[in-house]
Coordinates of C-alpha atoms and ligand atoms in Angstrom, one line a residue:
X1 CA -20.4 -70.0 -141.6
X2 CA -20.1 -66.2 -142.4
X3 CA -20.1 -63.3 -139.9
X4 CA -22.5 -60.0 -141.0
X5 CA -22.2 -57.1 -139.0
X6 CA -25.8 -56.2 -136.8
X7 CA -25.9 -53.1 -138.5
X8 CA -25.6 -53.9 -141.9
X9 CA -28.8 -53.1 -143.7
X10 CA -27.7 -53.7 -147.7
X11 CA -29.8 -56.0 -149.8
X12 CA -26.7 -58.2 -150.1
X13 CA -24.9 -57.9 -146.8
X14 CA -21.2 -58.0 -146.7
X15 CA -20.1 -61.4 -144.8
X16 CA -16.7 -62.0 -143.2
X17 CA -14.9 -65.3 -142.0
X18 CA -15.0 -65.9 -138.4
X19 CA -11.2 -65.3 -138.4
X20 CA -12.0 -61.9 -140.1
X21 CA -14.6 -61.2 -137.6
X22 CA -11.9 -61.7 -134.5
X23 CA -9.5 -59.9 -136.2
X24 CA -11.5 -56.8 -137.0
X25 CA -13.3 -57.1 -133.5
X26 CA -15.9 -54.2 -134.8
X27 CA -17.2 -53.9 -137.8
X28 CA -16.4 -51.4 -140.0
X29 CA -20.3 -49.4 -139.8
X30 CA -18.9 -49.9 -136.2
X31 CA -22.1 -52.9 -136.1
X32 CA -20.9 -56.3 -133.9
X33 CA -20.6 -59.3 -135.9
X34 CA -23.1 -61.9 -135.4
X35 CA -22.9 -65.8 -137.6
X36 CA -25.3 -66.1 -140.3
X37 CA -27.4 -68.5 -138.5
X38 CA -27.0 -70.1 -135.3
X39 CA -25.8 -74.0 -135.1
X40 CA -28.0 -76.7 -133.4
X41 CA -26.7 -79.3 -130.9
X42 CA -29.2 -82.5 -130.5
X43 CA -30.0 -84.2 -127.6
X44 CA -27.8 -86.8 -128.2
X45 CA -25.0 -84.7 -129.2
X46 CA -25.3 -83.1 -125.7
X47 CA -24.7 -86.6 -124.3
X48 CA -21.6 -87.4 -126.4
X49 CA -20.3 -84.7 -124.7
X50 CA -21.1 -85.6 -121.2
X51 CA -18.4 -88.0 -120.6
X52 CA -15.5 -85.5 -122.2
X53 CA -13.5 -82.9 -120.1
X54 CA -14.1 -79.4 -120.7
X55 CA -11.3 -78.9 -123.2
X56 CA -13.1 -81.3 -125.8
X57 CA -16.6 -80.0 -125.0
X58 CA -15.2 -76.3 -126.3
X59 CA -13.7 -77.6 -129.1
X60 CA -16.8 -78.8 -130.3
X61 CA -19.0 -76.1 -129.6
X62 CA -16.6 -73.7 -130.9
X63 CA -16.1 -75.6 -134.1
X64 CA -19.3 -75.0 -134.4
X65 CA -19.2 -72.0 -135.0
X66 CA -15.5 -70.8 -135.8
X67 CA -16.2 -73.2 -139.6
X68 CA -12.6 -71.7 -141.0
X69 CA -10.5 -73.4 -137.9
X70 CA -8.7 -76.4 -138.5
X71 CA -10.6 -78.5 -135.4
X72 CA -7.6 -80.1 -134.2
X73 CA -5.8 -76.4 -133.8
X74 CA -8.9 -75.5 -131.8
X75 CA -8.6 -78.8 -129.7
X76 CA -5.2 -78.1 -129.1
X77 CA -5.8 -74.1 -128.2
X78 CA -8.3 -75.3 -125.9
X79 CA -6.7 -78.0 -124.1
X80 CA -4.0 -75.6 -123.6
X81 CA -6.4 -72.5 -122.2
X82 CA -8.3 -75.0 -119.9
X83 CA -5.1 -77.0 -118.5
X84 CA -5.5 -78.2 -115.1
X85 CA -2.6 -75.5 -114.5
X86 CA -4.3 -72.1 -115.5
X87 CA -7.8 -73.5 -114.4
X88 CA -7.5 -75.8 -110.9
X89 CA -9.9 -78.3 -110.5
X90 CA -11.5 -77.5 -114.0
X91 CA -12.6 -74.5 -115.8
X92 CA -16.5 -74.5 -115.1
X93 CA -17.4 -76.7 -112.0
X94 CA -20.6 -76.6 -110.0
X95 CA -21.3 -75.9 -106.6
X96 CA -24.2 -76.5 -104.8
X97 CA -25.9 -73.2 -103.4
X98 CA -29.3 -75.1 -102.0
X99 CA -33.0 -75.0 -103.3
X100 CA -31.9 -76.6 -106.8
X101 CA -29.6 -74.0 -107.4
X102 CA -26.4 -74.5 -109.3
X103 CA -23.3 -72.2 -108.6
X104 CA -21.1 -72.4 -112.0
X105 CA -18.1 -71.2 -110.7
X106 CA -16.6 -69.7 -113.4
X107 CA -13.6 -68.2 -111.4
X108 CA -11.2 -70.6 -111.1
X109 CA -8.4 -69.2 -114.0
X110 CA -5.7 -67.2 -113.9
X111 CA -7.0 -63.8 -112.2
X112 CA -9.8 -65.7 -110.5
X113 CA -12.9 -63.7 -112.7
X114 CA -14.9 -65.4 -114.9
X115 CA -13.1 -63.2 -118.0
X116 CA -10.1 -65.8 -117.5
X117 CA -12.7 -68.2 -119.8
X118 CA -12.6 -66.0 -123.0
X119 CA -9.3 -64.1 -122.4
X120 CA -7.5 -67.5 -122.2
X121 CA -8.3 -68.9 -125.6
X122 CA -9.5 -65.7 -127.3
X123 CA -5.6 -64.8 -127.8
X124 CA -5.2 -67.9 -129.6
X125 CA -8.0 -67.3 -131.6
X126 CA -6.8 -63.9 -132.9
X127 CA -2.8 -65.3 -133.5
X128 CA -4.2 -68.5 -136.0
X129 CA -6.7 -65.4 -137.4
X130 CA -3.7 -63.1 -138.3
X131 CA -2.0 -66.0 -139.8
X132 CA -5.2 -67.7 -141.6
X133 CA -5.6 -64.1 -142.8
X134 CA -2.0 -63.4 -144.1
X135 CA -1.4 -60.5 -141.3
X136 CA 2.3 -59.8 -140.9
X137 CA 1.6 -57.1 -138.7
X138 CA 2.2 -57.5 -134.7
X139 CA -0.8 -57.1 -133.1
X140 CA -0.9 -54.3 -130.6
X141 CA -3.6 -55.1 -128.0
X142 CA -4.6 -51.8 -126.4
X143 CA -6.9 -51.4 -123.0
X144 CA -8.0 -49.0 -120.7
X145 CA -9.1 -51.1 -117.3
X146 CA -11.2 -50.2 -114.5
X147 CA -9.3 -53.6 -112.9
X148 CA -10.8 -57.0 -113.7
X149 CA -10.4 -56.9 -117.8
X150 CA -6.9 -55.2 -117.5
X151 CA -5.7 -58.5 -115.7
X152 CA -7.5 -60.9 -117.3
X153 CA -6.0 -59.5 -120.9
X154 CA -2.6 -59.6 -119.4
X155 CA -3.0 -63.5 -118.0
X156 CA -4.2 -64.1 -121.6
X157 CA -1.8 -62.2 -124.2
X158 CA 1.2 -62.6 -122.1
X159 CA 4.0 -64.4 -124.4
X160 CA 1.5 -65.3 -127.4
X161 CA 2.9 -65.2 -131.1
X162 CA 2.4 -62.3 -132.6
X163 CA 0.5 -59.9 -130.3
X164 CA 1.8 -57.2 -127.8
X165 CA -0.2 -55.9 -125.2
X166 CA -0.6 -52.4 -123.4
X167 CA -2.9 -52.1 -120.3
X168 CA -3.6 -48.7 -118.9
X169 CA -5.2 -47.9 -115.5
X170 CA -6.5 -44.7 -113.6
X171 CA -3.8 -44.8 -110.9
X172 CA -6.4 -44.2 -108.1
X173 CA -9.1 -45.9 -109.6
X174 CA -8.4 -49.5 -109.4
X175 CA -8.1 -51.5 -106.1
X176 CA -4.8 -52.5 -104.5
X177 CA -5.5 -55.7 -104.9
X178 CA -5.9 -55.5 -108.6
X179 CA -3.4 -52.6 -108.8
X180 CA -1.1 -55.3 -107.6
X181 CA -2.5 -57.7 -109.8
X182 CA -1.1 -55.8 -112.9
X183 CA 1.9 -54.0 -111.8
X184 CA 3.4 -57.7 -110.8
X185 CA 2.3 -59.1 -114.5
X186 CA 4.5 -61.5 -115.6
X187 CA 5.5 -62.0 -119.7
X188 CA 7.8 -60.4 -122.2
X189 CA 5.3 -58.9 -124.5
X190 CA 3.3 -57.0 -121.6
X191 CA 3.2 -53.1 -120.8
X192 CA 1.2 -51.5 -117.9
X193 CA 1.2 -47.9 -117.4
X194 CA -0.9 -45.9 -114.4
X195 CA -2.7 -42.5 -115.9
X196 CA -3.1 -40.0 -114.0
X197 CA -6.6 -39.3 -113.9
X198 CA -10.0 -41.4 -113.5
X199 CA -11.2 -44.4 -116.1
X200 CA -12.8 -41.9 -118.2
X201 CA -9.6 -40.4 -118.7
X202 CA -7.6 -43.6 -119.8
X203 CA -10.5 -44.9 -121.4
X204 CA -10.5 -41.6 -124.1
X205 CA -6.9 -41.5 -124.1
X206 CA -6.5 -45.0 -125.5
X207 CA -10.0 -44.1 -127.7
X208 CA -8.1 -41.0 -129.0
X209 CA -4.5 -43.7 -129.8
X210 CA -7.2 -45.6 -132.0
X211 CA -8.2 -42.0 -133.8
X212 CA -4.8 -40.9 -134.5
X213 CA -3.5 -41.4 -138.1
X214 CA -0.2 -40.5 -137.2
X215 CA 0.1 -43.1 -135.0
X216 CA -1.4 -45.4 -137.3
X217 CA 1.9 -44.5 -139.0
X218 CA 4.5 -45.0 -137.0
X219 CA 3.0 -48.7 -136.0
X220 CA 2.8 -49.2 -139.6
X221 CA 6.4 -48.6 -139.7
X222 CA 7.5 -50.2 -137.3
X223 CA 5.3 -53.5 -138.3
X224 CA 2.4 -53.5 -136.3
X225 CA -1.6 -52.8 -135.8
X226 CA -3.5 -51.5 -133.0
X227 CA -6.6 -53.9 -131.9
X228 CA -8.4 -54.4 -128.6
X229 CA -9.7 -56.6 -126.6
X230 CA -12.9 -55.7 -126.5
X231 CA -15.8 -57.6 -124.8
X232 CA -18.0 -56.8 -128.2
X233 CA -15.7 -59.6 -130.4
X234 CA -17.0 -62.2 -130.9
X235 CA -13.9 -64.5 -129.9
X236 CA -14.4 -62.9 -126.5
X237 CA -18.6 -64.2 -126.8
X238 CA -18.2 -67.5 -128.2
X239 CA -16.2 -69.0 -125.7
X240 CA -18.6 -67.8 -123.1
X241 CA -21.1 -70.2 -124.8
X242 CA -19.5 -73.3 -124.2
X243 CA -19.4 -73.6 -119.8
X244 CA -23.7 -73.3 -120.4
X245 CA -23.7 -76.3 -122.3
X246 CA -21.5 -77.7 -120.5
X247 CA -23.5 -77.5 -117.3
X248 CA -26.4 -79.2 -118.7
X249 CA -24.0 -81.6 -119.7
X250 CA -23.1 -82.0 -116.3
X251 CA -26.4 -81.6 -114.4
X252 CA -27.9 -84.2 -116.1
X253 CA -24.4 -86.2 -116.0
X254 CA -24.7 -86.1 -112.3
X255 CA -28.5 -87.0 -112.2
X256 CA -29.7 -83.6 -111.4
X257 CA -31.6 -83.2 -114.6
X258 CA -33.1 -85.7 -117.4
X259 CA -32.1 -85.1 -120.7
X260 CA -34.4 -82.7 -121.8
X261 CA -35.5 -81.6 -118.5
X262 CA -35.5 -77.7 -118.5
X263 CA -32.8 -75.5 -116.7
X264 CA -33.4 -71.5 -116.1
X265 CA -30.2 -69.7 -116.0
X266 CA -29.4 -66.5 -114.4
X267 CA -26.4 -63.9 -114.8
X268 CA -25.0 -61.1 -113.2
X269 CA -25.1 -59.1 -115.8
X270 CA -22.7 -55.4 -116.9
X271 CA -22.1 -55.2 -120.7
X272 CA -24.7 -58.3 -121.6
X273 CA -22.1 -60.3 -123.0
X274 CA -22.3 -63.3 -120.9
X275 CA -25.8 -63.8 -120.6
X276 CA -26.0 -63.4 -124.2
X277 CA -24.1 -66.2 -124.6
X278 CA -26.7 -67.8 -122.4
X279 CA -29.2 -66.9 -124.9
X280 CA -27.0 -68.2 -127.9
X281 CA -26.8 -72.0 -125.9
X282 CA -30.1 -71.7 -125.6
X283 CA -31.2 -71.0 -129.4
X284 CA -28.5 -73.7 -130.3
X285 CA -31.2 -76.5 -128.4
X286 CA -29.6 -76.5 -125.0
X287 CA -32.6 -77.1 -122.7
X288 CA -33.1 -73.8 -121.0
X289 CA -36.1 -72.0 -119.7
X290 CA -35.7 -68.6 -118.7
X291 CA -32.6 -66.3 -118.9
X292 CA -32.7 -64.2 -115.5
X293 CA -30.9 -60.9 -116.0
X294 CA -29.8 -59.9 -112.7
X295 CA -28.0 -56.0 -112.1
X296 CA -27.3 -53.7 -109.3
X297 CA -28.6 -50.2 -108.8
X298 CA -27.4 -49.5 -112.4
X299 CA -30.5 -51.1 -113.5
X300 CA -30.9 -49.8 -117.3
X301 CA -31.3 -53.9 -118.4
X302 CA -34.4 -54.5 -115.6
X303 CA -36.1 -51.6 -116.7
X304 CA -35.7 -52.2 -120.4
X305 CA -36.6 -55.7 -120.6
X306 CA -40.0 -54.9 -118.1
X307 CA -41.0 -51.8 -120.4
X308 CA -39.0 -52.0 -123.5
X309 CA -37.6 -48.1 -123.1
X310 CA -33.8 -48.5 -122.7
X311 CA -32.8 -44.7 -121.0
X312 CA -29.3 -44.7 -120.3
X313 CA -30.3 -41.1 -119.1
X314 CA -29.6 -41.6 -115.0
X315 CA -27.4 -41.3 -112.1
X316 CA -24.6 -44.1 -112.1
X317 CA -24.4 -45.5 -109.0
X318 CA -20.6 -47.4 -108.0
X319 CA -21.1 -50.4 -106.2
X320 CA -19.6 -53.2 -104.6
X321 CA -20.3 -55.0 -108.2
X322 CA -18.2 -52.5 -110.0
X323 CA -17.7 -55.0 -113.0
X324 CA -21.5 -54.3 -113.6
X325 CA -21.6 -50.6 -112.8
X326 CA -22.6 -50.0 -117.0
X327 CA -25.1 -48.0 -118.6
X328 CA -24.5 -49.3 -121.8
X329 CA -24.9 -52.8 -122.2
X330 CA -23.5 -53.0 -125.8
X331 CA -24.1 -56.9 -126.1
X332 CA -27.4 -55.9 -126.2
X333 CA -27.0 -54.7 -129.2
X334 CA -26.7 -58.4 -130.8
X335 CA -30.2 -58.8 -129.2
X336 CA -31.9 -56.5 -130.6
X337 CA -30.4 -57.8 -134.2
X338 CA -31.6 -61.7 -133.8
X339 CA -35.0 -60.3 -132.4
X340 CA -35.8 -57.3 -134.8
X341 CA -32.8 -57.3 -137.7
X342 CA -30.7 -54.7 -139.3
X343 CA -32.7 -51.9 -139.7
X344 CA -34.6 -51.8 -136.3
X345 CA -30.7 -52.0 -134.8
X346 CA -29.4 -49.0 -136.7
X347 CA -32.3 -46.7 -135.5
X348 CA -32.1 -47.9 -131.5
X349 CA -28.3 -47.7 -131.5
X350 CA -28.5 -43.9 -133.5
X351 CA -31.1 -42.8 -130.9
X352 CA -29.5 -43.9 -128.0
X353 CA -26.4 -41.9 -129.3
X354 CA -27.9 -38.9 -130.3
X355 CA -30.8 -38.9 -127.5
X356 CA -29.6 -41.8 -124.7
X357 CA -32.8 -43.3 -125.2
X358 CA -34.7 -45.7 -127.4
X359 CA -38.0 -47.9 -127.4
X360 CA -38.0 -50.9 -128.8
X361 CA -41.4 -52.2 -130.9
X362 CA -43.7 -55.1 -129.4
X363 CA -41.9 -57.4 -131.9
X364 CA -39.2 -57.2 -130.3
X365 CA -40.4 -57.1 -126.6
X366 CA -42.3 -59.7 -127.1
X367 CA -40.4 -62.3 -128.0
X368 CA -37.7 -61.1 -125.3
X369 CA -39.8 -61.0 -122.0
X370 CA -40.4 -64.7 -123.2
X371 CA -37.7 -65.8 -122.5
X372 CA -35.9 -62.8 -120.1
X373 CA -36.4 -61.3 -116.7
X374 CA -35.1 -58.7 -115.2
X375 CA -34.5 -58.0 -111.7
X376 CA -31.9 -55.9 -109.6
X377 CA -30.6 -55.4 -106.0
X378 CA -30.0 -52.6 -103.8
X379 CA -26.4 -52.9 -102.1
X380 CA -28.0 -53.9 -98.8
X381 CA -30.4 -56.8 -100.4
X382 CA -26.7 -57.9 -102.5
X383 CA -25.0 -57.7 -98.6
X384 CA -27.8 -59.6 -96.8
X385 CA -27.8 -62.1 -99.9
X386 CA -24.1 -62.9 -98.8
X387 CA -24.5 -63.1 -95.4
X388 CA -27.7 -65.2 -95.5
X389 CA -25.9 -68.0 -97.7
X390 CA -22.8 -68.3 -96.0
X391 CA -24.7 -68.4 -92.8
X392 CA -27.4 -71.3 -94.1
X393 CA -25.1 -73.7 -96.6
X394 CA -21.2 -72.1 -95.5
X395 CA -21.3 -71.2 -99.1
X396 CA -19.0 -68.0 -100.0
X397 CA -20.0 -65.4 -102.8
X398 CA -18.8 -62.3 -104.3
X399 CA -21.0 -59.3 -104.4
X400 CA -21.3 -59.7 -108.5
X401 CA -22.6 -63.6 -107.7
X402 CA -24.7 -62.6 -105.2
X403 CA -26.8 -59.8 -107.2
X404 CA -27.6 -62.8 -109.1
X405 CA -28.7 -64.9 -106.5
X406 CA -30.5 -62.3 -105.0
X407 CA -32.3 -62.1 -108.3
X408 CA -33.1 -65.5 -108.7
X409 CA -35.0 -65.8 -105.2
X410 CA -36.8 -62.5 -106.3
X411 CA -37.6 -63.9 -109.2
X412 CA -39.1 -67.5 -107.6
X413 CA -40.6 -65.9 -105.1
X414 CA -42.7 -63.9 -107.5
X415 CA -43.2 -66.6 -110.3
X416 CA -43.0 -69.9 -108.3
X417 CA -41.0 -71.2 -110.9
X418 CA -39.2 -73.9 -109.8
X419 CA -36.9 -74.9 -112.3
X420 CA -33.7 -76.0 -111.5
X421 CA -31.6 -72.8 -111.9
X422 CA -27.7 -72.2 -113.2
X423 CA -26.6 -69.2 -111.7
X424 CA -23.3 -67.8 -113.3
X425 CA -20.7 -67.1 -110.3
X426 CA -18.2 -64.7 -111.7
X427 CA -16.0 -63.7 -109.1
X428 CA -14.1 -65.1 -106.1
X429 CA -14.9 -63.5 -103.3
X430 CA -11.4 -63.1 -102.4
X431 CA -11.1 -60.8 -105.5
X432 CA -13.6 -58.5 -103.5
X433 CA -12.8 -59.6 -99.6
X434 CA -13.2 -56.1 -98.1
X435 CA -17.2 -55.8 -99.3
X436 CA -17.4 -59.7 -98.3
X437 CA -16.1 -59.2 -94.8
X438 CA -18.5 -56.2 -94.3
X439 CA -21.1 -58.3 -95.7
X440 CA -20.5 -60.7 -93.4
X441 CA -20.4 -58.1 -90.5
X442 CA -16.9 -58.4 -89.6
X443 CA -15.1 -55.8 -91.5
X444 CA -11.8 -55.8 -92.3
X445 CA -11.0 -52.5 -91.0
X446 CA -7.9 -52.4 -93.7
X447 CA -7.0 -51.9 -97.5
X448 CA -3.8 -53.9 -97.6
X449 CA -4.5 -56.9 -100.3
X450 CA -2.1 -59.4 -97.7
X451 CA -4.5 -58.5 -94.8
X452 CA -7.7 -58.5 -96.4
X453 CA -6.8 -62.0 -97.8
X454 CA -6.1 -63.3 -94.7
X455 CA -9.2 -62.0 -93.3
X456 CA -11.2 -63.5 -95.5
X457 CA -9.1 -66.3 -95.1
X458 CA -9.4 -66.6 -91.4
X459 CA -13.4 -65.6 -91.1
X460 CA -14.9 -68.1 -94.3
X461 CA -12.2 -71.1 -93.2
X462 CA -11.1 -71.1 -97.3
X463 CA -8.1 -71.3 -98.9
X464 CA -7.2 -68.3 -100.5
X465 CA -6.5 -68.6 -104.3
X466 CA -3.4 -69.4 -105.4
X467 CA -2.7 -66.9 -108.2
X468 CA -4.2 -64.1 -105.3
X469 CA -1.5 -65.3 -103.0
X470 CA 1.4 -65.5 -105.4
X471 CA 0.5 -61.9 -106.6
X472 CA 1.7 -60.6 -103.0
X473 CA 4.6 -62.3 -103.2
X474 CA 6.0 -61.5 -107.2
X475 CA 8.1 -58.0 -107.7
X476 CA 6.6 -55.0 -109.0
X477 CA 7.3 -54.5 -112.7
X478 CA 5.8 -51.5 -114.0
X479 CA 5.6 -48.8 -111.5
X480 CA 5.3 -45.6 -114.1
X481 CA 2.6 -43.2 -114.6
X482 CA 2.0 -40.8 -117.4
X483 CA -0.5 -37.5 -117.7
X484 CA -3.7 -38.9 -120.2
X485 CA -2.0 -36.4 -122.8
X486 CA 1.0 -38.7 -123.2
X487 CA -0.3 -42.3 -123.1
X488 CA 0.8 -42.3 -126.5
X489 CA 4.5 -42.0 -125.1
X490 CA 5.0 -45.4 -123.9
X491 CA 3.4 -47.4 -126.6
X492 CA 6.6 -47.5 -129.2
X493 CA 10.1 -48.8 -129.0
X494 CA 9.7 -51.8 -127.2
X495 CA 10.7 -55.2 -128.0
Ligands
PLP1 C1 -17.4 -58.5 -116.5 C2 -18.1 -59.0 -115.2 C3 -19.5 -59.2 -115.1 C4 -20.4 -58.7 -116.2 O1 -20.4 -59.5 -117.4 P1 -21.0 -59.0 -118.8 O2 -20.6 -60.0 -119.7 O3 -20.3 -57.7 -119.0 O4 -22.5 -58.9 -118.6 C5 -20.0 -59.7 -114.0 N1 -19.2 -60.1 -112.9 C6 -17.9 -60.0 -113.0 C7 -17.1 -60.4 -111.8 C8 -17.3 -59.4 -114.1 O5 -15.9 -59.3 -114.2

């Protein structure tokens, strides 16, 4: 299977391996890479993989896809990224949220987001790529974080062959939970560094490392690259692909669904990337229905996918969701390739650049409000949501999780659809326990992670997770700050 960039509009497109494509993360007409065509699982298929653990079900699906990996390396990557160490009590379980609703609580990892899924095997994609590919290079991983994705690289690239990593953060921007979270990181080939400024600041600093030829230079003489880890590569997106076929899998395993019954699935959704995965399980045969596209008062995705306009052109709103606090979705960008090609792409991503806005044709809309809704929640309606299902099942949610299920019971009270329902739970809500407390209408009255936690703790009767806990407990590692003007300061002369 070959990779073609979503903006490549030559008679004969240029195609890349899918180790190239990892690699290279963007393209080089700075297009996403997309396969060729999309692979089909059967019906039957699906049931060979209902009695295997999670590890095996990712191989497959990945092999799938990732056609120049050896599939025993990939088996062996992913047994090691879903051990029963890094992932508790397995990597995608479901809960039970009531009304034929499915939590798939994709938070059990490392730094207890639902990013842990790609970020843990996504490394090991990239170190067979730069050996499959002949790279000799290190591989310097570069990120600006506004918390969760800074973490989540670090759990991943810590102490794999080949790759260094370098996280900076704004230094008030993040919370002290997840300041903690980084400044503790364990691993010998990890660097964070606070900025001195807000995300926007780190974010164009590391942008402007990336620009620099002259520190092109000196990585090249000193043997290494500069890469990122980027939510828009596509080892970060086809990993995400895998925990929806894997609950069917399970659904029907556990007698919730008959092979071939339909599911609807619906995701929180920031920077489109998992629900486009949703979409890509769902092109490959998986049984789903409708993809629900849930977001907060940054609602650019709801109002594209009911009028087809996508205006990037409003207020942004920060919320208790922050992960989805995006005006650029730039998954959606693979989209709008599969629905309206090459061509149609290039003109919707060049006006939204030059104009923050762009319509998208009937051909295109069409087809998409078939199979997508979109709804959004106000932060009160995302507060109540929490409250009302820990008060009714004793069920606990983060604010990103429950945008999501307040979007599905919008969307079935409206429709009366029915249909069993998935709903992607990507956070633990002890990752966000101040906003859950006040949700719950016992606020914490505190900032300190250790009393927050045992807030939480105390109020929802839950055990607090165990790589949350240990954080508070591990010594701080990387205490410095820099001005954004000399990021590039701390990036050479390390092991
Ligand atoms: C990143 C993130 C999201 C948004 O996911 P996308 O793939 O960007 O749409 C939702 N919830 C949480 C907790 C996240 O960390």
């Amino acid at each position: 299977m070959k990779y073609i960039s979503t903006r490549d509009t030559a008679a004969v497109r240029h195609s890349v391996s899918s180790a190239e494509a990892i690699q290279r993360g963007l393209a080089p007409d700075r297009g996403l890479y997309m396969p060729d065509r999309i692979p089909t699982i059967t019906h039957k298929e699906l049931e060979g993989l209902m009695s295997k653990p999670y590890a095996e079900r990712a191989a497959d699906i990945l092999s799938r896809f990732l056609t120049d990996y050896d599939p025993d390396a990939l088996l062996a990557d992913c047994r090691a990224a879903y051990a029963e160490d890094r992932f508790p009590g397995g990597a995608a379980p479901l809960a039970e949220c009531g009304d034929s609703i499915h939590a798939l609580e994709l938070w059990h990892g490392p730094t207890c987001a639902f990013k842990d899924i790609a970020l843990q095997i996504m490394p090991r994609l990239l170190s067979r790529a730069l050996t499959m590919t002949g790279e000799p290079r290190l591989a310097h991983i570069l990120v600006a974080t506004s918390g969760d994705t800074g973490k989540a690289a670090l759990e991943g690239y810590r102490d794999v062959p080949g790759v260094r990593i370098t996280v900076f953060y704004p230094v008030d921007g993040v919370s002290p939970m997840q300041k903690r979270q980084m400044t503790t990181q364990e691993g010998e080939n990890v660097f964070v560094c606070a900025v001195r400024g807000n995300f926007d600041d780190a974010q164009n600093g590391v942008k402007a490392i990336f620009a620099d030829p002259a520190l092109a230079r000196r990585a090249e003489e000193e043997g290494s690259f500069f890469s990122s880890a980027n939510s828009i590569n596509w080892g970060r997106l086809a990993p995400q692909i895998v925990y929806y076929v894997s609950a069917y899998c399970d659904l029907v395993r556990e007698g919730k669904l008959s092979i071939g019954d339909p599911m609807n699935v619906a995701v929180p959704t920031g920077n489109f990337g998992n629900i486009f995965a949703a979409y890509l399980a769902r092109c490959m045969g998986v049984p789903i229905a409708r993809l629900i596209c849930a977001s907060n008062a940054n609602c650019v995705l709801t109002d594209f996918i009911r009028t087809g306009v996508y205006d990037r052109r409003r207020t942004f709103y920060k919320t208790m969701s922050p992960s989805m606090d995006i005006l650029i979705s730039s998954n959606l960008e693979r989209l709008l390739y599969l629905l309206g090609g090459a061509p149609l792409t290039v003109r919707c991503m060049e006006e939204l650049s030059r104009d923050g806005i762009y319509r998208a044709p009937d051909s295109v809309t069409k087809p998409l409000r078939a199979v997508f809704d979109g709804r959004c929640a106000t932060e009160e309606e995302t507060a109540a949501t929490i409250r009302s299902v820990w008060e009714e099942r004793r069920y606990l949610i983060d604010p990103h999780t429950a945008v999501g299920l307040c979007a599905v019971r919008q969307y079935r009270a409206e429709t009366g659809d029915d249909t069993p329902v998935v709903l992607a739970s990507t956070a633990s809500p002890f990752k966000f326990a101040a906003d859950v407390l006040a949700s719950l209408g016992t606020p914490a009255g505190t900032d300190e992670p250790a009393a927050l936690l045992a807030a939480l703790h105390d109020a929802a009767d839950a055990p607090i997770p165990a790589p949350l806990s240990r954080t508070l407990t591990l010594p701080v590692r990387f205490s410095g700050a820099v001005a954004p003007a000399d990021m590039a300061d701390v990036l050479f002369g390390r092991a």
